[in-house]
Amino acid sequence: MARPSVSTDKQNTQRQHDALDPICWKVFEEKTSGKLATDDRPDLLNALSYIRDGDLLTVQEVDRLGRNLLEGLIVLNDLFQRGVGVKVLEGIAAGEHTERSLILDLALALAEDRRRDIVRKTKNGLEAARERGRVGGRRPVVDDDKRAAILVRHARGESIRTIAAGVKVSVGVVHKTLTTARTETETAAAAANNPR
């Protein structure tokens, strides 16, 4: 048995391991998003190629098998044609399945609809925040003070690693800050040289 799964929450991942480890011969833990196409999910592909006729693929929920109804159905049809069953631990399709059924199709359709609803609500929330003058997303790592410190230290000739350690940010953040500042300077210079 195997399971493809994805979670950025360590507690959720552990919960899934607790449910699957005792009943599975092999567990595949997926680090990529289930929103990606099947071909872009190497751990899912590894799980699907590992399974043989007579095996039972165990998943937390049926939507782990595809980002939408069509992809989920393609994966299920392929498994069933190969003689592989599917065991779903949670959701309306919970149970063992050896062939397609209305409940499996419905579970995939509902998962796709739920995913679409989340995307729509997130988009609406971001648009509403923008209208109020707020921008969504994470707070930037580099505030104005850190940006100024990075630029001053770089002007003094300090290496990127030294700057990163001194300002307490990553090397990548320093590099990005310097690249952005360089682009802004070049853009401003080009605008000054080409007045309209």
mmCIF file of N, CA, C and O in Angstrom, residues 28 34 36 40 49-50 62 64 73 84 91 94 98 120 124 127-128 146 151 161 172 176 178 184 187 190:
data_model
loop_
_atom_site.group_PDB
_atom_site.id
_atom_site.type_symbol
_atom_site.label_atom_id
_atom_site.label_comp_id
_atom_site.label_asym_id
_atom_site.label_seq_id
_atom_site.Cartn_x
_atom_site.Cartn_y
_atom_site.Cartn_z
ATOM 1 N N PHE A 28 4.466 6.992 0.604
ATOM 2 C CA PHE A 28 5.053 8.040 -0.229
ATOM 3 C C PHE A 28 4.570 9.377 0.304
ATOM 4 O O PHE A 28 3.370 9.635 0.324
ATOM 5 N N GLY A 34 -0.757 19.429 -4.334
ATOM 6 C CA GLY A 34 -1.750 18.624 -5.029
ATOM 7 C C GLY A 34 -2.476 19.405 -6.104
ATOM 8 O O GLY A 34 -3.240 18.851 -6.878
ATOM 9 N N LEU A 36 -0.959 20.782 -8.523
ATOM 10 C CA LEU A 36 -0.217 20.607 -9.766
ATOM 11 C C LEU A 36 -0.802 19.459 -10.581
ATOM 12 O O LEU A 36 -1.441 18.562 -10.040
ATOM 13 N N ASP A 40 3.390 16.640 -13.048
ATOM 14 C CA ASP A 40 4.311 17.502 -12.308
ATOM 15 C C ASP A 40 4.435 17.098 -10.839
ATOM 16 O O ASP A 40 4.952 17.848 -10.021
ATOM 17 N N SER A 49 3.597 4.076 -10.011
ATOM 18 C CA SER A 49 4.407 3.081 -10.724
ATOM 19 C C SER A 49 4.858 1.948 -9.790
ATOM 20 O O SER A 49 5.155 0.850 -10.245
ATOM 21 N N TYR A 50 4.882 2.189 -8.487
ATOM 22 C CA TYR A 50 5.289 1.177 -7.503
ATOM 23 C C TYR A 50 4.217 0.106 -7.322
ATOM 24 O O TYR A 50 4.513 -1.062 -7.097
ATOM 25 N N VAL A 62 -9.778 11.244 -1.456
ATOM 26 C CA VAL A 62 -9.678 10.877 -2.866
ATOM 27 C C VAL A 62 -9.103 12.006 -3.723
ATOM 28 O O VAL A 62 -8.493 11.749 -4.758
ATOM 29 N N ARG A 64 -6.521 13.567 -3.359
ATOM 30 C CA ARG A 64 -5.057 13.455 -3.444
ATOM 31 C C ARG A 64 -4.630 12.884 -4.795
ATOM 32 O O ARG A 64 -3.490 12.993 -5.179
ATOM 33 N N LEU A 73 -10.239 11.137 -12.170
ATOM 34 C CA LEU A 73 -10.887 10.011 -12.864
ATOM 35 C C LEU A 73 -9.895 9.236 -13.724
ATOM 36 O O LEU A 73 -9.953 8.008 -13.789
ATOM 37 N N VAL A 84 -5.680 -2.577 -9.401
ATOM 38 C CA VAL A 84 -5.292 -1.948 -8.134
ATOM 39 C C VAL A 84 -6.530 -1.318 -7.510
ATOM 40 O O VAL A 84 -7.264 -0.583 -8.168
ATOM 41 N N GLY A 91 -13.644 11.464 4.234
ATOM 42 C CA GLY A 91 -14.527 12.069 3.244
ATOM 43 C C GLY A 91 -15.685 11.165 2.891
ATOM 44 O O GLY A 91 -15.821 10.045 3.401
ATOM 45 N N ALA A 94 -15.024 7.494 1.775
ATOM 46 C CA ALA A 94 -14.253 6.624 2.671
ATOM 47 C C ALA A 94 -14.654 5.169 2.464
ATOM 48 O O ALA A 94 -15.832 4.839 2.346
ATOM 49 N N THR A 98 -12.832 -0.899 -5.801
ATOM 50 C CA THR A 98 -12.133 -1.652 -6.847
ATOM 51 C C THR A 98 -12.640 -1.283 -8.234
ATOM 52 O O THR A 98 -12.176 -1.819 -9.235
ATOM 53 N N ARG A 120 -11.651 31.412 -5.521
ATOM 54 C CA ARG A 120 -12.528 32.573 -5.749
ATOM 55 C C ARG A 120 -12.583 33.465 -4.517
ATOM 56 O O ARG A 120 -12.467 34.679 -4.603
ATOM 57 N N ASN A 124 -11.320 37.298 -4.208
ATOM 58 C CA ASN A 124 -12.230 38.366 -3.789
ATOM 59 C C ASN A 124 -11.697 39.097 -2.557
ATOM 60 O O ASN A 124 -11.800 40.325 -2.451
ATOM 61 N N GLU A 127 -8.837 41.388 -3.612
ATOM 62 C CA GLU A 127 -9.349 42.565 -4.328
ATOM 63 C C GLU A 127 -9.978 43.564 -3.355
ATOM 64 O O GLU A 127 -9.769 44.767 -3.471
ATOM 65 N N ALA A 128 -10.738 43.052 -2.376
ATOM 66 C CA ALA A 128 -11.355 43.931 -1.380
ATOM 67 C C ALA A 128 -10.288 44.629 -0.543
ATOM 68 O O ALA A 128 -10.400 45.825 -0.245
ATOM 69 N N LYS A 146 16.487 48.100 7.130
ATOM 70 C CA LYS A 146 17.368 47.011 6.691
ATOM 71 C C LYS A 146 17.846 47.242 5.262
ATOM 72 O O LYS A 146 18.996 46.970 4.931
ATOM 73 N N LEU A 151 22.346 48.560 1.602
ATOM 74 C CA LEU A 151 22.932 49.404 0.554
ATOM 75 C C LEU A 151 24.198 50.110 1.038
ATOM 76 O O LEU A 151 25.197 50.199 0.301
ATOM 77 N N ARG A 161 27.726 37.868 1.922
ATOM 78 C CA ARG A 161 27.613 37.021 3.111
ATOM 79 C C ARG A 161 27.794 37.825 4.396
ATOM 80 O O ARG A 161 27.080 37.614 5.375
ATOM 81 N N GLY A 172 20.123 35.383 -0.065
ATOM 82 C CA GLY A 172 19.184 35.628 -1.156
ATOM 83 C C GLY A 172 18.465 36.955 -1.018
ATOM 84 O O GLY A 172 18.235 37.663 -2.005
ATOM 85 N N LYS A 176 18.667 39.975 -3.657
ATOM 86 C CA LYS A 176 17.448 40.528 -4.252
ATOM 87 C C LYS A 176 17.340 42.033 -3.997
ATOM 88 O O LYS A 176 16.952 42.793 -4.879
ATOM 89 N N LEU A 178 19.804 44.163 -3.486
ATOM 90 C CA LEU A 178 20.796 44.867 -4.310
ATOM 91 C C LEU A 178 20.367 44.905 -5.778
ATOM 92 O O LEU A 178 20.523 45.924 -6.455
ATOM 93 N N GLU A 184 16.237 49.944 -9.978
ATOM 94 C CA GLU A 184 15.596 51.236 -9.733
ATOM 95 C C GLU A 184 16.504 52.392 -10.139
ATOM 96 O O GLU A 184 16.062 53.378 -10.732
ATOM 97 N N THR A 187 16.658 52.538 -13.977
ATOM 98 C CA THR A 187 15.386 53.060 -14.500
ATOM 99 C C THR A 187 15.308 54.575 -14.319
ATOM 100 O O THR A 187 14.906 55.313 -15.226
ATOM 101 N N ALA A 190 17.730 56.255 -16.744
ATOM 102 C CA ALA A 190 17.211 56.244 -18.104
ATOM 103 C C ALA A 190 16.108 57.269 -18.278
ATOM 104 O O ALA A 190 16.030 57.963 -19.303
#
